[in-house]
C-alpha cells in the first residue's frame, strides 16, 4: 500500500526557510485521483491544512499561510516538497504529509506520513 | 468557515457508547470527514461523506448528519479507541478545515 515519509531539518532559525520533502512509495504519485497535502500540528494543538499539489504541479494553499508557502512536486523522484519562508516560533510544529482524494463531491485524507517535528529556534 | 466540536473531552467506561458532535458554520456543508489520532500517532481516516467508514474501520464507529450538524458515534468503547477525534470540512477554493477535536478517554 502507499507509504509516505517526511524528511528534512528538525531545527530552523527564525526568519529562515523551512524545507521538507515527502517521499511516496508503494504507489504512483502521478494518479489523477489524488492530491498531495501538507498538514501541521502545533504542540498540543489541532490540525491545520497548509496546502496541496497535484502531480501536474497545480497548487492550492491555505490563505492564512499562502504568502509564505510553496508546495512543489517532483514526479521523477516520486516526492513532493514544502517550503515555508520567514519562519517564527509559531511555525514550530509536527508536519505531516498526506494523500488527499478530492474529486467531484468526495474528498478525504486517507494516507498519512508519521510526521516530522520542526522547531524554530535560534 | 469554523468547525466546533463537543464535548471537548468524553470520558467513557469500557464497553460504553458515546456520541461526538461537530457543527459547521457553513450550513451548506454537505458532509464532513472524521479522523482518529491516537497519542503519538498520525491522524487516521475514520469516516468520509459523513457516514462512510474508511477501509479497516470497525463497525462500532458510525457517522451521520448534514449541515450544520454531524455526529460520530462509538457504540462500545475499546481500549484502542482512546484518542482525539477531529472532524474536517472542505469549502470552495479549496480550503480544508479541521475542528478543535474531542478527546475520548476512559472514565
Short mmCIF file of C-alpha atoms in Angstrom, two decimals:
data_model
loop_
_atom_site.label_atom_id
_atom_site.label_comp_id
_atom_site.label_asym_id
_atom_site.label_seq_id
_atom_site.Cartn_x
_atom_site.Cartn_y
_atom_site.Cartn_z
CA UNK A 1 0.00 0.00 0.00
CA UNK A 2 1.02 3.64 -0.33
CA UNK A 3 3.52 4.86 2.24
CA UNK A 4 4.56 8.46 2.91
CA UNK A 5 7.76 9.51 4.65
CA UNK A 6 8.65 13.06 5.61
CA UNK A 7 12.24 14.25 5.82
CA UNK A 8 14.08 17.48 6.43
CA UNK A 9 15.83 19.55 9.11
CA UNK A 10 14.36 19.38 12.59
CA UNK A 11 15.67 22.80 13.57
CA UNK A 12 15.28 26.05 11.65
CA UNK A 13 16.39 29.51 12.71
CA UNK A 14 13.88 32.37 12.88
CA UNK A 15 13.43 34.26 9.59
CA UNK A 16 14.87 31.36 7.62
CA UNK A 17 13.09 28.92 5.30
CA UNK A 18 11.65 25.60 6.44
CA UNK A 19 12.07 22.90 3.78
CA UNK A 20 10.57 19.42 3.96
CA UNK A 21 10.18 16.56 1.49
CA UNK A 22 7.66 13.73 1.42
CA UNK A 23 8.64 10.52 -0.35
CA UNK A 24 5.79 8.49 -1.83
CA UNK A 25 6.32 4.74 -2.08
CA UNK A 26 4.14 1.71 -2.75
CA UNK A 27 2.03 3.56 -5.29
CA UNK A 28 2.11 6.17 -8.00
CA UNK A 29 2.35 9.88 -7.32
CA UNK A 30 1.04 10.57 -10.84
CA UNK A 31 -2.51 9.35 -10.30
CA UNK A 32 -5.16 11.89 -11.33
CA UNK A 33 -7.41 10.98 -8.40
CA UNK A 34 -5.18 12.33 -5.67
CA UNK A 35 -3.52 15.48 -4.48
CA UNK A 36 -0.61 15.62 -2.07
CA UNK A 37 -1.07 17.68 1.09
CA UNK A 38 0.90 19.15 3.94
CA UNK A 39 -0.76 19.42 7.33
CA UNK A 40 0.79 20.71 10.53
CA UNK A 41 0.03 20.36 14.21
CA UNK A 42 1.45 22.88 16.63
CA UNK A 43 2.37 21.47 20.05
CA UNK A 44 -0.75 20.44 21.93
CA UNK A 45 -2.99 21.87 19.23
CA UNK A 46 -5.20 20.68 16.40
CA UNK A 47 -4.58 20.14 12.71
CA UNK A 48 -4.01 22.86 10.11
CA UNK A 49 -4.04 22.19 6.39
CA UNK A 50 -1.20 24.04 4.69
CA UNK A 51 -1.95 23.22 1.07
CA UNK A 52 -1.70 20.60 -1.63
CA UNK A 53 -0.22 19.92 -5.04
CA UNK A 54 -1.35 17.75 -7.94
CA UNK A 55 1.06 15.59 -9.88
CA UNK A 56 0.88 18.17 -12.68
CA UNK A 57 2.04 20.90 -10.30
CA UNK A 58 -1.25 22.67 -9.63
CA UNK A 59 -1.27 24.09 -6.12
CA UNK A 60 -3.82 25.33 -3.61
CA UNK A 61 -2.86 26.90 -0.31
CA UNK A 62 -4.47 27.86 2.97
CA UNK A 63 -4.94 31.65 2.73
CA UNK A 64 -3.51 32.05 6.22
CA UNK A 65 -0.11 30.83 5.01
CA UNK A 66 -0.30 31.47 1.28
CA UNK A 67 2.15 34.38 1.25
CA UNK A 68 4.92 32.21 2.73
CA UNK A 69 4.23 28.74 1.30
CA UNK A 70 5.37 26.89 -1.79
CA UNK A 71 4.49 23.24 -2.42
CA UNK A 72 6.04 21.51 -5.39
CA UNK A 73 6.19 18.02 -6.86
CA UNK A 74 8.98 16.00 -8.48
CA UNK A 75 7.36 13.02 -10.16
CA UNK A 76 10.72 11.62 -11.29
CA UNK A 77 11.64 11.18 -7.63
CA UNK A 78 8.10 10.36 -6.51
CA UNK A 79 8.19 13.09 -3.92
CA UNK A 80 6.66 16.44 -3.09
CA UNK A 81 8.03 19.27 -1.03
CA UNK A 82 7.10 22.12 1.28
CA UNK A 83 8.88 25.43 1.66
CA UNK A 84 7.77 27.91 4.32
CA UNK A 85 9.63 31.19 4.36
CA UNK A 86 10.34 33.70 7.12
CA UNK A 87 9.54 31.28 9.94
CA UNK A 88 8.87 32.29 13.53
CA UNK A 89 8.40 30.27 16.69
CA UNK A 90 4.71 29.89 15.82
CA UNK A 91 5.79 27.66 12.95
CA UNK A 92 7.17 25.12 15.40
CA UNK A 93 5.02 22.07 14.74
CA UNK A 94 4.73 18.46 13.73
CA UNK A 95 4.49 18.49 9.94
CA UNK A 96 2.60 15.70 8.19
CA UNK A 97 2.31 14.87 4.54
CA UNK A 98 -0.92 13.23 3.45
CA UNK A 99 -2.53 11.81 0.34
CA UNK A 100 -5.74 13.67 -0.45
CA UNK A 101 -8.61 12.42 -2.57
CA UNK A 102 -10.51 15.44 -3.87
CA UNK A 103 -12.64 14.59 -6.84
CA UNK A 104 -16.14 15.86 -7.56
CA UNK A 105 -18.16 15.74 -4.33
CA UNK A 106 -15.89 13.34 -2.44
CA UNK A 107 -12.76 14.20 -0.50
CA UNK A 108 -10.68 12.76 2.30
CA UNK A 109 -7.12 12.40 3.53
CA UNK A 110 -6.56 8.65 3.51
CA UNK A 111 -2.82 8.08 3.88
CA UNK A 112 -0.59 10.00 6.28
CA UNK A 113 3.11 10.07 6.98
CA UNK A 114 4.31 9.66 10.54
CA UNK A 115 5.17 13.33 10.74
CA UNK A 116 8.35 15.23 11.39
CA UNK A 117 8.84 17.70 14.22
CA UNK A 118 10.33 21.02 13.20
CA UNK A 119 11.40 23.51 15.84
CA UNK A 120 12.08 27.15 15.09
CA UNK A 121 14.75 28.45 17.40
CA UNK A 122 17.93 30.45 17.33
CA UNK B 1 -15.55 28.69 7.97
CA UNK B 2 -15.35 27.34 11.50
CA UNK B 3 -15.93 23.90 12.97
CA UNK B 4 -16.83 23.42 16.61
CA UNK B 5 -16.69 20.06 18.35
CA UNK B 6 -18.31 18.95 21.56
CA UNK B 7 -17.67 17.85 24.14
CA UNK B 8 -14.01 18.78 24.46
CA UNK B 9 -13.48 15.58 26.45
CA UNK B 10 -15.66 12.50 26.54
CA UNK B 11 -14.98 10.03 29.33
CA UNK B 12 -16.49 6.60 28.88
CA UNK B 13 -16.30 3.29 30.63
CA UNK B 14 -15.03 0.28 28.61
CA UNK B 15 -17.91 -1.05 26.57
CA UNK B 16 -19.91 2.15 26.95
CA UNK B 17 -21.11 4.05 23.90
CA UNK B 18 -20.88 7.74 23.22
CA UNK B 19 -21.55 10.45 20.67
CA UNK B 20 -19.23 13.17 19.41
CA UNK B 21 -20.66 16.26 17.78
CA UNK B 22 -19.35 18.54 15.07
CA UNK B 23 -21.03 21.75 13.97
CA UNK B 24 -20.04 23.78 10.95
CA UNK B 25 -20.53 27.50 10.49
CA UNK B 26 -21.33 26.80 6.85
CA UNK B 27 -24.84 25.38 6.65
CA UNK B 28 -24.28 24.34 3.03
CA UNK B 29 -21.59 21.86 4.04
CA UNK B 30 -22.70 18.57 2.56
CA UNK B 31 -20.51 16.31 4.60
CA UNK B 32 -17.58 16.05 6.95
CA UNK B 33 -14.78 13.57 7.41
CA UNK B 34 -13.70 12.20 10.76
CA UNK B 35 -10.18 11.31 11.85
CA UNK B 36 -8.82 9.46 14.87
CA UNK B 37 -5.47 10.43 16.32
CA UNK B 38 -4.08 8.13 18.96
CA UNK B 39 -1.35 9.54 21.22
CA UNK B 40 1.95 9.81 19.39
CA UNK B 41 0.46 8.73 16.07
CA UNK B 42 -0.60 10.50 12.88
CA UNK B 43 -4.28 11.00 12.17
CA UNK B 44 -6.20 8.10 10.66
CA UNK B 45 -9.20 8.49 8.38
CA UNK B 46 -12.30 7.02 10.06
CA UNK B 47 -15.30 8.29 8.10
CA UNK B 48 -15.89 10.23 4.91
CA UNK B 49 -19.03 11.63 3.39
CA UNK B 50 -20.34 11.79 6.98
CA UNK B 51 -21.38 8.14 7.12
CA UNK B 52 -18.96 6.02 5.09
CA UNK B 53 -16.36 4.08 7.05
CA UNK B 54 -12.83 4.00 5.69
CA UNK B 55 -11.40 0.54 4.96
CA UNK B 56 -10.49 -1.36 8.11
CA UNK B 57 -12.53 0.82 10.46
CA UNK B 58 -14.59 -1.28 12.91
CA UNK B 59 -18.35 -1.10 12.60
CA UNK B 60 -18.66 0.16 16.17
CA UNK B 61 -17.93 3.55 14.59
CA UNK B 62 -20.75 5.23 12.73
CA UNK B 63 -21.28 8.71 11.37
CA UNK B 64 -24.30 10.73 10.36
CA UNK B 65 -25.65 14.21 9.85
CA UNK B 66 -25.95 17.03 7.38
CA UNK B 67 -25.00 20.67 7.53
CA UNK B 68 -24.55 22.18 10.00
CA UNK B 69 -24.66 19.25 12.50
CA UNK B 70 -22.75 15.98 12.24
CA UNK B 71 -22.14 13.17 14.73
CA UNK B 72 -19.68 10.33 15.22
CA UNK B 73 -20.91 7.52 17.42
CA UNK B 74 -18.82 4.87 19.12
CA UNK B 75 -21.15 2.06 20.08
CA UNK B 76 -18.88 0.31 22.56
CA UNK B 77 -15.56 1.80 23.63
CA UNK B 78 -12.49 -0.39 23.22
CA UNK B 79 -9.06 0.41 24.72
CA UNK B 80 -7.66 1.24 21.27
CA UNK B 81 -10.35 3.90 20.80
CA UNK B 82 -8.73 6.21 23.36
CA UNK B 83 -7.73 9.07 21.08
CA UNK B 84 -8.60 12.54 19.89
CA UNK B 85 -11.20 12.72 17.15
CA UNK B 86 -11.27 15.52 14.61
CA UNK B 87 -13.94 16.44 12.12
CA UNK B 88 -12.95 18.13 8.87
CA UNK B 89 -14.76 20.03 6.18
CA UNK B 90 -13.94 21.34 2.75
CA UNK B 91 -15.03 24.69 1.44
CA UNK B 92 -14.62 26.21 -2.01
CA UNK B 93 -11.25 27.40 -3.12
CA UNK B 94 -10.42 24.60 -1.88
CA UNK B 95 -9.81 25.06 1.82
CA UNK B 96 -9.80 22.21 4.32
CA UNK B 97 -10.55 23.00 7.95
CA UNK B 98 -10.33 20.76 10.99
CA UNK B 99 -12.29 21.09 14.19
CA UNK B 100 -10.51 21.51 17.54
CA UNK B 101 -11.02 17.85 18.43
CA UNK B 102 -12.77 15.75 21.07
CA UNK B 103 -10.56 13.75 23.37
CA UNK B 104 -12.04 10.34 24.26
CA UNK B 105 -10.65 8.64 27.34
CA UNK B 106 -11.60 6.08 29.96
CA UNK B 107 -13.74 7.12 32.87
#
